[in-house]
Coordinates of C-alpha atoms and ligand atoms in Angstrom, one line a residue:
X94 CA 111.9 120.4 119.2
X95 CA 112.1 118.3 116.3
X96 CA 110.3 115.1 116.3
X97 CA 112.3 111.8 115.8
X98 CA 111.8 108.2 115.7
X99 CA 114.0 106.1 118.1
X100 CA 117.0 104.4 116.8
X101 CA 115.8 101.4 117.8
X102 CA 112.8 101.1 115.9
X103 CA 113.1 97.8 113.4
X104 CA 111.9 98.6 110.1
X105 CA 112.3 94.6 108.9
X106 CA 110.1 93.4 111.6
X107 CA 109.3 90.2 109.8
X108 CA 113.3 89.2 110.1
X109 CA 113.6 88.9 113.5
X110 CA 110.6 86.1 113.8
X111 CA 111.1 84.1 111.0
X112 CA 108.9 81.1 110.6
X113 CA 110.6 77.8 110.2
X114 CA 109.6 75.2 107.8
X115 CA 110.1 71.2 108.0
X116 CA 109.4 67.5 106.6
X117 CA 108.3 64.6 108.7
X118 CA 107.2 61.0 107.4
X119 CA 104.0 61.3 109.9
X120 CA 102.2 64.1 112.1
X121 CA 102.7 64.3 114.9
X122 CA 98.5 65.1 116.1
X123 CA 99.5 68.0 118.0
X124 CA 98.9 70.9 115.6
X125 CA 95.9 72.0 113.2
X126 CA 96.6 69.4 110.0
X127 CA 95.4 70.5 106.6
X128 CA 94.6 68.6 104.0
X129 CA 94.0 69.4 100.2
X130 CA 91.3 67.5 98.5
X131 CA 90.2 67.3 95.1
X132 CA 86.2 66.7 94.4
X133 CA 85.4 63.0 94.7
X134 CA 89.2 62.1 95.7
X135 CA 89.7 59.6 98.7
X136 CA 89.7 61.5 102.0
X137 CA 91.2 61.2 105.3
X138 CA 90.5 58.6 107.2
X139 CA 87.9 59.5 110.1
X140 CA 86.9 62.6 107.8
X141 CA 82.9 62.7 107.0
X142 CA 82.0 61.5 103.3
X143 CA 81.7 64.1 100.4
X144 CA 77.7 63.5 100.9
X145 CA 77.7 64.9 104.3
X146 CA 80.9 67.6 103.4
X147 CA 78.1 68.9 100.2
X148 CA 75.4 69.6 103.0
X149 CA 77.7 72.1 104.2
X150 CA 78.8 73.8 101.1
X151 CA 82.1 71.4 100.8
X152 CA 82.6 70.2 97.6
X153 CA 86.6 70.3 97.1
X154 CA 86.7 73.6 94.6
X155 CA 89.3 75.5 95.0
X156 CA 89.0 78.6 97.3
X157 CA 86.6 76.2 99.8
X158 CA 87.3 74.8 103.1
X159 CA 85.7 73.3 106.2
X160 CA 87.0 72.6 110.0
X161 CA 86.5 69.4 111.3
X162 CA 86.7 69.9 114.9
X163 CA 88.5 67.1 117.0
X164 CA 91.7 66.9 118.4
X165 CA 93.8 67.6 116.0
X166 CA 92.1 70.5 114.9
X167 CA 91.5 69.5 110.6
X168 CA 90.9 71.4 107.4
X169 CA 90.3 70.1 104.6
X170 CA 90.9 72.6 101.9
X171 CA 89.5 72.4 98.1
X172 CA 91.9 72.9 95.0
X173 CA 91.2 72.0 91.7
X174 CA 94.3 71.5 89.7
X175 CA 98.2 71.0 90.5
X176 CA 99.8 74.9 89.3
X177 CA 102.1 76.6 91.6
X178 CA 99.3 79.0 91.3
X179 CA 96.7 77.0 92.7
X180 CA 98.9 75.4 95.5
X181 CA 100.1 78.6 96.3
X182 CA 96.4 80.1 97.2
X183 CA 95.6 76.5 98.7
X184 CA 98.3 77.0 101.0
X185 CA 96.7 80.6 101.7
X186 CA 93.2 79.1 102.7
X187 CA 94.9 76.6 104.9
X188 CA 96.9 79.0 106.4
X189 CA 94.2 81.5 107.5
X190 CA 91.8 78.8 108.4
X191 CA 93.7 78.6 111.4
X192 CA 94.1 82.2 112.2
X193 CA 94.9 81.4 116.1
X194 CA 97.2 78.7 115.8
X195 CA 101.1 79.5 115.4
X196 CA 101.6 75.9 114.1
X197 CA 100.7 74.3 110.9
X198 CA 101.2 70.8 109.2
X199 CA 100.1 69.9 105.4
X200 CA 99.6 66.8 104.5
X201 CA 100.6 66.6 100.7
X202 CA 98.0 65.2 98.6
X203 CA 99.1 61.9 96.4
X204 CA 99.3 64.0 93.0
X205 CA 102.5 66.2 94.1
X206 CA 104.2 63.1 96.1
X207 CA 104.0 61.3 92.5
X208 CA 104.5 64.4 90.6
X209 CA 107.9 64.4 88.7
X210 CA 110.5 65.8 90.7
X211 CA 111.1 68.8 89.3
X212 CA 107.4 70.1 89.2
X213 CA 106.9 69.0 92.8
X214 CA 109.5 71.2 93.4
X215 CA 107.8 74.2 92.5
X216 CA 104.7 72.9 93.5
X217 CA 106.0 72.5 97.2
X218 CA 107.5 75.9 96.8
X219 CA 104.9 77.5 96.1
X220 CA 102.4 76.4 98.8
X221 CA 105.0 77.1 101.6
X222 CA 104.8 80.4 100.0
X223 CA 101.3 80.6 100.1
X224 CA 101.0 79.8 103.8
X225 CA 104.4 82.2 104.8
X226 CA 102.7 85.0 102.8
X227 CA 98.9 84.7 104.5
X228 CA 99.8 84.8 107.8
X229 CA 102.2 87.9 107.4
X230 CA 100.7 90.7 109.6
X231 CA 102.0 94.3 109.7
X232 CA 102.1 94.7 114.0
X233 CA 105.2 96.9 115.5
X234 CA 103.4 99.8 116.0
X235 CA 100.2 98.4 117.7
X236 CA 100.0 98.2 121.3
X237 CA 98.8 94.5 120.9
X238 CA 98.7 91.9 118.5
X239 CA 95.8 91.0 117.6
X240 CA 96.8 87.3 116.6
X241 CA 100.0 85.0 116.9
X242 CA 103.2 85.6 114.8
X243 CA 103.6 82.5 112.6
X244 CA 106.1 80.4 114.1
X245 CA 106.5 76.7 112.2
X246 CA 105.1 74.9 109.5
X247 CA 105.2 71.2 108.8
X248 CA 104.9 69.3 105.3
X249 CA 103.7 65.8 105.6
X250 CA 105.9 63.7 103.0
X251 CA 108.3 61.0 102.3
X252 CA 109.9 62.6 99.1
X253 CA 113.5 63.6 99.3
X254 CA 113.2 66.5 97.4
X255 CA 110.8 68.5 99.7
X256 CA 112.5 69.9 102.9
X257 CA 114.9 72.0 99.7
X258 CA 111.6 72.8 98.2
X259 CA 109.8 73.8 101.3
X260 CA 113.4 76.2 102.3
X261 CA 113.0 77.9 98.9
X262 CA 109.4 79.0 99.2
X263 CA 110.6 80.3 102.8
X264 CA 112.9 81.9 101.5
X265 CA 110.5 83.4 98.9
X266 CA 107.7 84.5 101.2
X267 CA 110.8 85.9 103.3
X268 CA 112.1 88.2 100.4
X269 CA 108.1 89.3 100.0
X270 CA 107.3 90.0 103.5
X271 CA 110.6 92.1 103.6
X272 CA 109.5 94.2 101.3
X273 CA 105.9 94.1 102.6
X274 CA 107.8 95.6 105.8
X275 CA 109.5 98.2 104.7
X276 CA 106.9 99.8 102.1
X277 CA 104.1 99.4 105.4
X278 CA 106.6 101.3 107.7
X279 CA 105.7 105.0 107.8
X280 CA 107.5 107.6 106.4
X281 CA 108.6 109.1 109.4
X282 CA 110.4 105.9 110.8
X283 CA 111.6 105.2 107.2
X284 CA 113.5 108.1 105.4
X285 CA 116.2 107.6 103.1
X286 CA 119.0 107.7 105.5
X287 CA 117.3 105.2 107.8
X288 CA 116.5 102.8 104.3
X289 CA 120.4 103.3 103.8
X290 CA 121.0 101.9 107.3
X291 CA 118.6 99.2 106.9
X292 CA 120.6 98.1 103.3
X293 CA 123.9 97.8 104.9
X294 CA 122.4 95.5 107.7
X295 CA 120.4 93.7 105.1
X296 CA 124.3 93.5 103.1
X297 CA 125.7 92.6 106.0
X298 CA 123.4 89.4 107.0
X299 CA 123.1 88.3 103.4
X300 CA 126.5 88.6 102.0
X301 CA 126.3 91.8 99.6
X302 CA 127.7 94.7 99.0
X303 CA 126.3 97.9 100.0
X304 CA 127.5 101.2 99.1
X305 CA 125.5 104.5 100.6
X306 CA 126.0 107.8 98.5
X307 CA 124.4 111.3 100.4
X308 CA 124.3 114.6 99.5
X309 CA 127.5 115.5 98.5
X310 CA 128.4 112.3 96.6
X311 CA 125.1 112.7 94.9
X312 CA 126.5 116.0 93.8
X313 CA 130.2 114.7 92.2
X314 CA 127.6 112.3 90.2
X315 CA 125.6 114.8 88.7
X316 CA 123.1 113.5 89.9
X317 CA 120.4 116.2 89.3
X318 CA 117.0 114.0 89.2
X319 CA 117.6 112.7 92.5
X320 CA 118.9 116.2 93.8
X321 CA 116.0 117.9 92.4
X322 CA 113.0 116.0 93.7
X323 CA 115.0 115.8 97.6
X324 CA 115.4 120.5 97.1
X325 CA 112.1 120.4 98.9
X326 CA 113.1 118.6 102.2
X327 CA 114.8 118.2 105.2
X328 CA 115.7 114.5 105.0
X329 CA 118.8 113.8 103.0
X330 CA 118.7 111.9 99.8
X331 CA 120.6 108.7 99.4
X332 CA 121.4 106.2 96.0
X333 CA 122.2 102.9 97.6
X334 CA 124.0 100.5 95.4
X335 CA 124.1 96.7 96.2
X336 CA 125.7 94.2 94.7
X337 CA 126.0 90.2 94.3
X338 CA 128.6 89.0 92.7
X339 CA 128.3 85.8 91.2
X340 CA 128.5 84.6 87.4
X341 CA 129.9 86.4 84.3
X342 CA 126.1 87.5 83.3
X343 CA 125.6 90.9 84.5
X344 CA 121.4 92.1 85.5
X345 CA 120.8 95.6 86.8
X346 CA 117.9 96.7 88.6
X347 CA 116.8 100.5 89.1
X348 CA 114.6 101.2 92.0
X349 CA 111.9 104.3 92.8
X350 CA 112.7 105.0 96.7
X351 CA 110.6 107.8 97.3
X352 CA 110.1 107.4 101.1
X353 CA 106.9 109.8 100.8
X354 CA 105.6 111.3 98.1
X355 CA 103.7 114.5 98.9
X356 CA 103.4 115.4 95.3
X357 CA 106.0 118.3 95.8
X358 CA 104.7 121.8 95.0
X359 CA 102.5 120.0 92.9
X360 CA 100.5 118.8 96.0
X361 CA 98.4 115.8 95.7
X362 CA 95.0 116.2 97.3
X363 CA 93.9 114.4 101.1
X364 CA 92.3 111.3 100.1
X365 CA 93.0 107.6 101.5
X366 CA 95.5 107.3 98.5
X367 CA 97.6 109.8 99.3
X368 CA 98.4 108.3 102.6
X369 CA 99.5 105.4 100.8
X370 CA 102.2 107.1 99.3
X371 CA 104.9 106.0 102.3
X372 CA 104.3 103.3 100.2
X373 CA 106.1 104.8 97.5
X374 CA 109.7 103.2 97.6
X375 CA 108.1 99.9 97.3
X376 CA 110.2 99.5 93.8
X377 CA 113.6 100.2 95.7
X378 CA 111.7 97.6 98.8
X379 CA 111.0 94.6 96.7
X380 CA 114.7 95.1 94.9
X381 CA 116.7 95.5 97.8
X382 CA 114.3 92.2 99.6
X383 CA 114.9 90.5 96.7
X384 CA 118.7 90.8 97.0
X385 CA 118.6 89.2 100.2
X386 CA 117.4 86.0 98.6
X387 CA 120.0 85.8 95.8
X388 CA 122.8 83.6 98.0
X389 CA 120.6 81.6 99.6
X390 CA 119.0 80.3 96.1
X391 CA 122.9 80.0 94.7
X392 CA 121.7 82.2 91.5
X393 CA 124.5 82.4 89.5
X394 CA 123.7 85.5 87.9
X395 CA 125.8 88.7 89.0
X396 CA 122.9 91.2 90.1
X397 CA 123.9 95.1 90.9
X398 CA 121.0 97.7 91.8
X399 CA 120.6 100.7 92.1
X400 CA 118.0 102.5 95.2
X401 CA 117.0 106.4 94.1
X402 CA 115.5 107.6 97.6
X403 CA 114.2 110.4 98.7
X404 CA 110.9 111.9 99.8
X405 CA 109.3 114.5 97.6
X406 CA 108.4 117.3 99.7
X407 CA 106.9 120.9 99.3
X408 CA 109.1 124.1 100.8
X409 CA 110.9 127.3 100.0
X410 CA 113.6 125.4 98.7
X411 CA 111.4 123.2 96.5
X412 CA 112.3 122.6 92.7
X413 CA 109.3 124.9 91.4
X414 CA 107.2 124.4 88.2
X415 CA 109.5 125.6 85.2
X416 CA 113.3 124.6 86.7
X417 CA 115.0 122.8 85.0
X418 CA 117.2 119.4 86.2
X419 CA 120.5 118.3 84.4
X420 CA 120.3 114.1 84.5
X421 CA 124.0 112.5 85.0
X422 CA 123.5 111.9 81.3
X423 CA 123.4 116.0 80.6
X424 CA 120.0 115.5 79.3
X425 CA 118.5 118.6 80.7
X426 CA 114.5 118.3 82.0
X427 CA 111.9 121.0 82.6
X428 CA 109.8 120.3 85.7
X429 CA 106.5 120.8 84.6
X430 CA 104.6 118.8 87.4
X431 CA 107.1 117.9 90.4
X432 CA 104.5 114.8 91.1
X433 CA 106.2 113.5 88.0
X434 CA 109.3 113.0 90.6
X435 CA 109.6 109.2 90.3
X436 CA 110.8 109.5 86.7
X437 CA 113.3 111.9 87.8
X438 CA 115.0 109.6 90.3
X439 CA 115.1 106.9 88.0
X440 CA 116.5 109.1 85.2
X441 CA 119.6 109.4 87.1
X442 CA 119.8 105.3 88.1
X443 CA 119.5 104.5 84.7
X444 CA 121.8 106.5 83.2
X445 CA 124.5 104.9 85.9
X446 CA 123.1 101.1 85.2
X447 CA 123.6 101.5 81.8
X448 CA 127.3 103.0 82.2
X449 CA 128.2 99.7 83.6
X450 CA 127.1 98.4 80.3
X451 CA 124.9 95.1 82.0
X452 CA 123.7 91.9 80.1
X453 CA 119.6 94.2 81.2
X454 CA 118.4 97.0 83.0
X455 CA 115.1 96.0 84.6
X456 CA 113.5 99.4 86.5
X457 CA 110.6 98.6 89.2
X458 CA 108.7 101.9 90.4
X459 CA 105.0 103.1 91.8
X460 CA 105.6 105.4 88.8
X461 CA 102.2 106.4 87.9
X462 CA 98.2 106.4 88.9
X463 CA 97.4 105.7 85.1
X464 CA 99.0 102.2 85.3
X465 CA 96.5 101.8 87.9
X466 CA 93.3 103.2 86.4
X467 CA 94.5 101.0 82.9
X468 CA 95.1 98.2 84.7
X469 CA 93.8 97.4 88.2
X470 CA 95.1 97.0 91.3
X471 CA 95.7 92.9 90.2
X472 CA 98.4 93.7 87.6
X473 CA 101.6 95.8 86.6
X474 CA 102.3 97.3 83.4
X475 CA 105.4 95.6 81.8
X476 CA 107.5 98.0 79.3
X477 CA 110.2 96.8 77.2
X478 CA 112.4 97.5 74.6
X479 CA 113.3 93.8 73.9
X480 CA 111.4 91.1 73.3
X481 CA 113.8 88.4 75.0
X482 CA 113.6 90.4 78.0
X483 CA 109.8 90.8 78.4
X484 CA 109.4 87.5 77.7
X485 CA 111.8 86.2 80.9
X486 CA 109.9 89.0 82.9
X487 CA 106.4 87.6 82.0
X488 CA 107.5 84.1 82.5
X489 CA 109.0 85.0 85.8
X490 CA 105.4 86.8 86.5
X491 CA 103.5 83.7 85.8
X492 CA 105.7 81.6 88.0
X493 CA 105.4 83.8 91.0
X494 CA 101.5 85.0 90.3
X495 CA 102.6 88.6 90.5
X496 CA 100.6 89.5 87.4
X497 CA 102.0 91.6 84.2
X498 CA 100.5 93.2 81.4
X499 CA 103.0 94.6 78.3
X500 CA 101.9 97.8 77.4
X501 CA 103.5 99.8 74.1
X502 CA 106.7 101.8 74.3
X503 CA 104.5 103.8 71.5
X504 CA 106.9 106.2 69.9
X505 CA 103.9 108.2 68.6
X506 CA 103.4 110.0 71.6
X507 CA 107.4 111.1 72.4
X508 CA 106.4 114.3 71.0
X509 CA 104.7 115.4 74.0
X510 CA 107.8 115.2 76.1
X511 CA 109.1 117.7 74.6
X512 CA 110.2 121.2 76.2
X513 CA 110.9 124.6 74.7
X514 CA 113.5 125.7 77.1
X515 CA 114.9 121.9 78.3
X516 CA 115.4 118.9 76.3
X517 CA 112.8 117.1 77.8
X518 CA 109.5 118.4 80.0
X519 CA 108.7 115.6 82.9
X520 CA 105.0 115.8 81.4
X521 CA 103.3 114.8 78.3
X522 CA 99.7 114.7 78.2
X523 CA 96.6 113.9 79.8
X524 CA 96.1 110.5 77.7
X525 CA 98.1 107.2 78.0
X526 CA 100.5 108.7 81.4
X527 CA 102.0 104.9 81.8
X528 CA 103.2 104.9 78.6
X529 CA 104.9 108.7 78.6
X530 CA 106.3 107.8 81.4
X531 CA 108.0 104.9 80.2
X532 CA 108.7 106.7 76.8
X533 CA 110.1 109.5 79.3
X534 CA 112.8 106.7 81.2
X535 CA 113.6 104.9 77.9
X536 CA 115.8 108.2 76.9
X537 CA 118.2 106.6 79.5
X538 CA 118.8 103.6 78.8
X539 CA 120.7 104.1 75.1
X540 CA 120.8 100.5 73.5
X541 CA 120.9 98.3 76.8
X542 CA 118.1 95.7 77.1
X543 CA 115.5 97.2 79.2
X544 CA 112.2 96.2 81.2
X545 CA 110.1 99.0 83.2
X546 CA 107.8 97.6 85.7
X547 CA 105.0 99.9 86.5
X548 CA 103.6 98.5 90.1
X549 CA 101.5 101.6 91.0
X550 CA 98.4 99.1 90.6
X551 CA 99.7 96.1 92.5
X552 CA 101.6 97.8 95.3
X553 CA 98.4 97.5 97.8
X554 CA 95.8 95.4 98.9
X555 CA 92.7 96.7 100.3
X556 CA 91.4 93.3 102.0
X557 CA 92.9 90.3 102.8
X558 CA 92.8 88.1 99.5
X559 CA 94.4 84.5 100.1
X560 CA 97.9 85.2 100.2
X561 CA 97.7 89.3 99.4
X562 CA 96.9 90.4 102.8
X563 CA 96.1 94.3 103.5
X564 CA 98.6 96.4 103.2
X565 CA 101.9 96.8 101.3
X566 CA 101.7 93.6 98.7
X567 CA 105.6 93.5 98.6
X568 CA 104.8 92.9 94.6
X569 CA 107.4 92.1 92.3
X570 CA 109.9 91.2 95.4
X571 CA 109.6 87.3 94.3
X572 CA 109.5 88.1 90.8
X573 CA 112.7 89.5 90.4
X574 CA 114.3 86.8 92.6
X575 CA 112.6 84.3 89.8
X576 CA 113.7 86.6 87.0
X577 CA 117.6 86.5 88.2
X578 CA 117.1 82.6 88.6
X579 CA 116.4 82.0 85.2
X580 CA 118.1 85.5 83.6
X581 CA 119.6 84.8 80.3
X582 CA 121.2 87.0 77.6
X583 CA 119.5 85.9 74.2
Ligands
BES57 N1 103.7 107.9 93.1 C1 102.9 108.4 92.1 C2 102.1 107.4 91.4 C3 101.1 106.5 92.1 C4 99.8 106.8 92.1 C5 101.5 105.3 92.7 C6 98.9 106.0 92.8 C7 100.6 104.5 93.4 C8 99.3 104.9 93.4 C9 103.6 109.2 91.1 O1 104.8 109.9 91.6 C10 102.7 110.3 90.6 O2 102.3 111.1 91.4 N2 102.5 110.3 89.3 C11 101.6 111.2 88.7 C12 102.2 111.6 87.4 C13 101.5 112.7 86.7 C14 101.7 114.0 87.4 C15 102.1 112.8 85.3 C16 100.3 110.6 88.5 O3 100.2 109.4 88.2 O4 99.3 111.3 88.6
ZN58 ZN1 104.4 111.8 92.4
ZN59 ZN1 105.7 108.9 93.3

C-alpha cells in the first residue's frame, strides 16, 4: 500500500486564522499594552522612573524590554531610532513579550504620530509586520499547540493614515507567513501536484490567474530541465504560471520549486541540512505568496511567474551522471552532478520568461550551499546583469530587512561550464559555486534585464530571532511584493 497524505490536509495554515489589525483613539485596559520608549524620553504614566527601570537592566536600547505587571499587563520596549528596520524588530520584542496572550495593543510613541505622513506610513507598516511575523508558529502537525494563534492587534493613534498603514504590513507579514507555510510543510504533504492545487486556490481567493502544466504539457514545451531532474520520481512535475494583470509594465519572476531535494543520484549525505531540503521550493513559496499580496496593495505593475517544481529523487529511471538535457531554448546540458538540479529547472523558466519579452526577469532559488558558506545564513546573494535592476532589488531589500549582497556575474570563470559532448556541463568548479551557478542561468536570459536571488543562506532560521522565528524564513516573499511596488524600467 502506498502511503498518502489526506486530501484535506491545509498546506496554508496561516490563511485560515488570519490576525486582524485595528486603530483606536484610546485602549481599551483589557489586553497586554506595549509601549516603545526611547532612553530618557517621557514614560507612561503610572510606569516606574528610568532610575528604578536601570536597576533592572532597562535602559530603552533597542532589543530590551521589561513587564510591568498590573492589570493591564505593560511592556515597555526599548528602540533607539525611527527606521522601518528598527520598528519592525520593536514590534517583534513586543510581540513575543507576551507569548500567552492572543491580543496586543501598541501605543505609538510621539515621534511616528508627528512623523511626516508618508514615513509614518512605512514606519507603521513595518511594526505591524514585525509583531504579525513573531508570533507566526508552524503547528498543524502537532498534537497540541503549544501557545495561542495570534488573533488581533491594536495600534493606539489618532492619525488618519494608520489603520491603511497597519492593513499593509498585514498584508505583508501575510504574504511571509504564506510562504513560511508552505516551505515548513513536508515533502510528503507538499509535492508538486498538491503546490499546483494550492496555486489555483491561492488564484482563486486573490484574483489571479493560474495555469497548471504536468507531464505531458511539460513535454510539447520542451521542457527538458524540468523533465530531467522529475526522471527519478514518482510524483509528477508541474510549471505553474500565474499571472496579475495590471499596468502596461511587464515583471517576470522565475521560481526553484523543488518539493525535496534528495540530491538525485548524486545523494546528499544524512545531516540536519539535508532534511531541510523540503525546504527547497522556498523560491517558487515566496513568489507564488507574494502574488497573493499584489491586488490588495493595487500595484500597478503587470507581474507573470513562472513555478519549476519537482522533487529530485534517486531511481532506476533517474537522469544518471553523463545524460544530457535539451533546455526549451535547445541549449543542450551534460548532467555532471544531478544535485546541480535547481539550475536545470530554472533553465527552462527562463528561457519561457524571456520569450514573453518582459520589462525584467527576476529568478529566486535555494540554488546553492556556496551562497551560504560566502555569505551566512543573514543574507542572499544578489546577481545581475543590469545595474538599474540590482539597484530596485537592493532598495526593495533594505526596505523589507531581507538582506542582499551583489556578488559578480564574473565572466572569467564561464569556461568551466563547459562540456565536451553538451553545450554546457551543470558543473564548473570547486571555487566560487554561487557565481557558476548564476553564470550557468544567465545563458537564458539573452538581453532581458535580469536579477538572480540566491536564498540558500536566508531560507532558515535556527532560533527564534525577533521577527525570524525557527523555521522556514519565508525570505524574499515581502521583498518581491516591495520590488513590484516600486518596479520601474530605466
Ligand atoms: N538545494 C541545494 C542548495 C542548498 C544547500 C540550499 C544548502 C540550501 C541549503 C542545491 O540544489 C544543491 O544541492 N546545490 C549544490 C550544487 C553543487 C552540486 C554544484 C551545492 O550547493 O552543493
Ligand atoms: Zn541539489
Ligand atoms: Zn536544490
Amino acid at each position: 500500500m502506498r502511503l498518502t497524505v489526506d486530501d484535506s490536509f491545509d498546506p496554508i495554515p496561516s490563511l485560515s486564522h488570519l490576525p486582524t489589525v485595528g486603530v483606536t483613539a484610546a485602549a481599551s485596559g483589557a489586553e497586554p499594552e506595549a509601549h516603545l520608549v526611547q532612553a530618557e524620553a517621557p514614560l507612561p504614566a503610572g510606569a516606574p522612573t528610568w532610575e528604578e527601570l536601570a536597576q533592572v537592566g532597562f535602559e530603552g536600547k533597542a532589543g530590551q524590554r521589561v513587564l510591568l505587571t498590573g492589570q493591564p499587563l505593560r511592556v515597555l520596549v526599548g528602540i533607539d531610532e525611527f527606521s522601518s528596520a528598527a520598528l519592525r524588530d520593536a514590534g517583534a520584542t513586543a510581540a513575543s513579550a507576551v507569548p500567552q496572550s492572543t491580543n496586543l495593543t501598541v501605543h505609538l510613541p510621539a515621534a511616528i504620530n508627528q512623523a511626516i505622513p508618508s514615513d509614518r506610513a512605512q514606519l507603521v507598516q513595518a511594526l505591524a509586520e514585525g509583531v504579525l511575523l513573531a508570533r507566526y508558529r508552524y503547528t498543524p502537525l502537532k498534537s497540541a499547540d503549544e501557545s495561542p494563534a495570534f488573533a488581533h492587534l491594536t495600534l493606539v493613534s489618532d492619525q488618519p493614515e494608520v489603520a491603511e498603514a497597519a492593513r499593509r504590513g498585514a498584508v505583508m507579514a501575510r504574504t511571509t507567513n504564506l510562504a513560511r507555510d508552505l516551505a515548513n510543510t513536508p515533502p510528503r504533504h507538499l509535492n508538486a501536484d498538491r503546490l499546483g492545487a494550492v496555486a489555483e486556490r491561492l488564484g482563486h481567493k486573490f484574483g489571479l490567474t493560474v495555469e497548471v502544466f504536468g507531464p505531458e504539457q511539460l513535454a510539447d514545451l520542451g521542457l527538458g530541465g524540468l523533465l530531467g531532474v522529475n526522471a527519478g520520481s514518482v510524483e509528477e512535475p508541474r510549471m505553474i504560471k500565474v499571472s496579475y494583470r495590471a499596468g502596461e509594465r511587464q515583471l517576470a519572476l522565475v521560481g526553484k520549486g523543488i518539493t525535496y531535494d534528495s540530491g538525485g543520484l548524486s545523494l546528499k549525505p544524512s545531516n540536519p541540512m539535508h532534511a531541510l531540503m523540503k525546504s527547497d521550493m522556498l523560491g517558487a513559496g515566496a513568489i507564488l505568496a507574494a502574488m497573493t499580496a499584489l491586488a490588495d496593495l493595487e500595484v500597478d505593475t503587470s507581474v507573470t511567474a513562472w513555478l519549476m517544481c519537482t522533487d529530485n529523487m534517486p531511481s532506476g529511471s533517474s537522469t544518471k551522471l553523463g545524460d544530457v538535457l535539451t533546455i526549451r531554448s535547445g541549449t543542450t546540458v551534460e548532467v555532471k552532478n544531478t544535485d546541480a538540479e535547481g539550475r536545470l529547472v530554472l533553465a527552462d523558466g527562463l528561457v519561457l520568461a524571456a520569450e514573453s519579452s518582459p520589462d525584467a526577469i527576476v529568478d529566486v532559488a535555494t540554488l546553492t550551499g556556496a551562497a551560504l558558506a560566502a555569505l551566512g545564513p543573514r543574507s542572499a546573494a544578489l546577481f545581475a546583469n543590469d545595474d538599474h535592476l540590482a539597484h530596485l532589488v537592493e532598495a526593495a531589500a533594505a526596505s523589507t530587512d531581507e538582506t542582499v549582497w551583489r556578488l559578480p556575474l564574473d565572466a572569467r570563470y564561464r569556461d568551466q561550464l563547459k562540456s565536451h559532448v553538451a553545450d554546457l556541463s551543470n558543473i564548473g568548479g570547486s571555487y566560487g559555486g554561487a557565481i557558476l551557478a548564476a553564470l550557468f542561468l544567465n545563458e537564458f536570459v539573452g538581453e532581458v534585464p535580469w536579477a538572480h536571488v540566491d536564498i540558500a543562506g536566508p531560507m532558515y532560521s535556527d532560533q527564534d530571532d525577533l521577527w525570524r522565528v525557527t523555521g522556514s524564513t519565508g525570505f524574499s516573499a515581502r521583498l518581491l511584493v516591495e520590488l513590484a511596488q516600486t518596479f520601474t524600467t530605466h
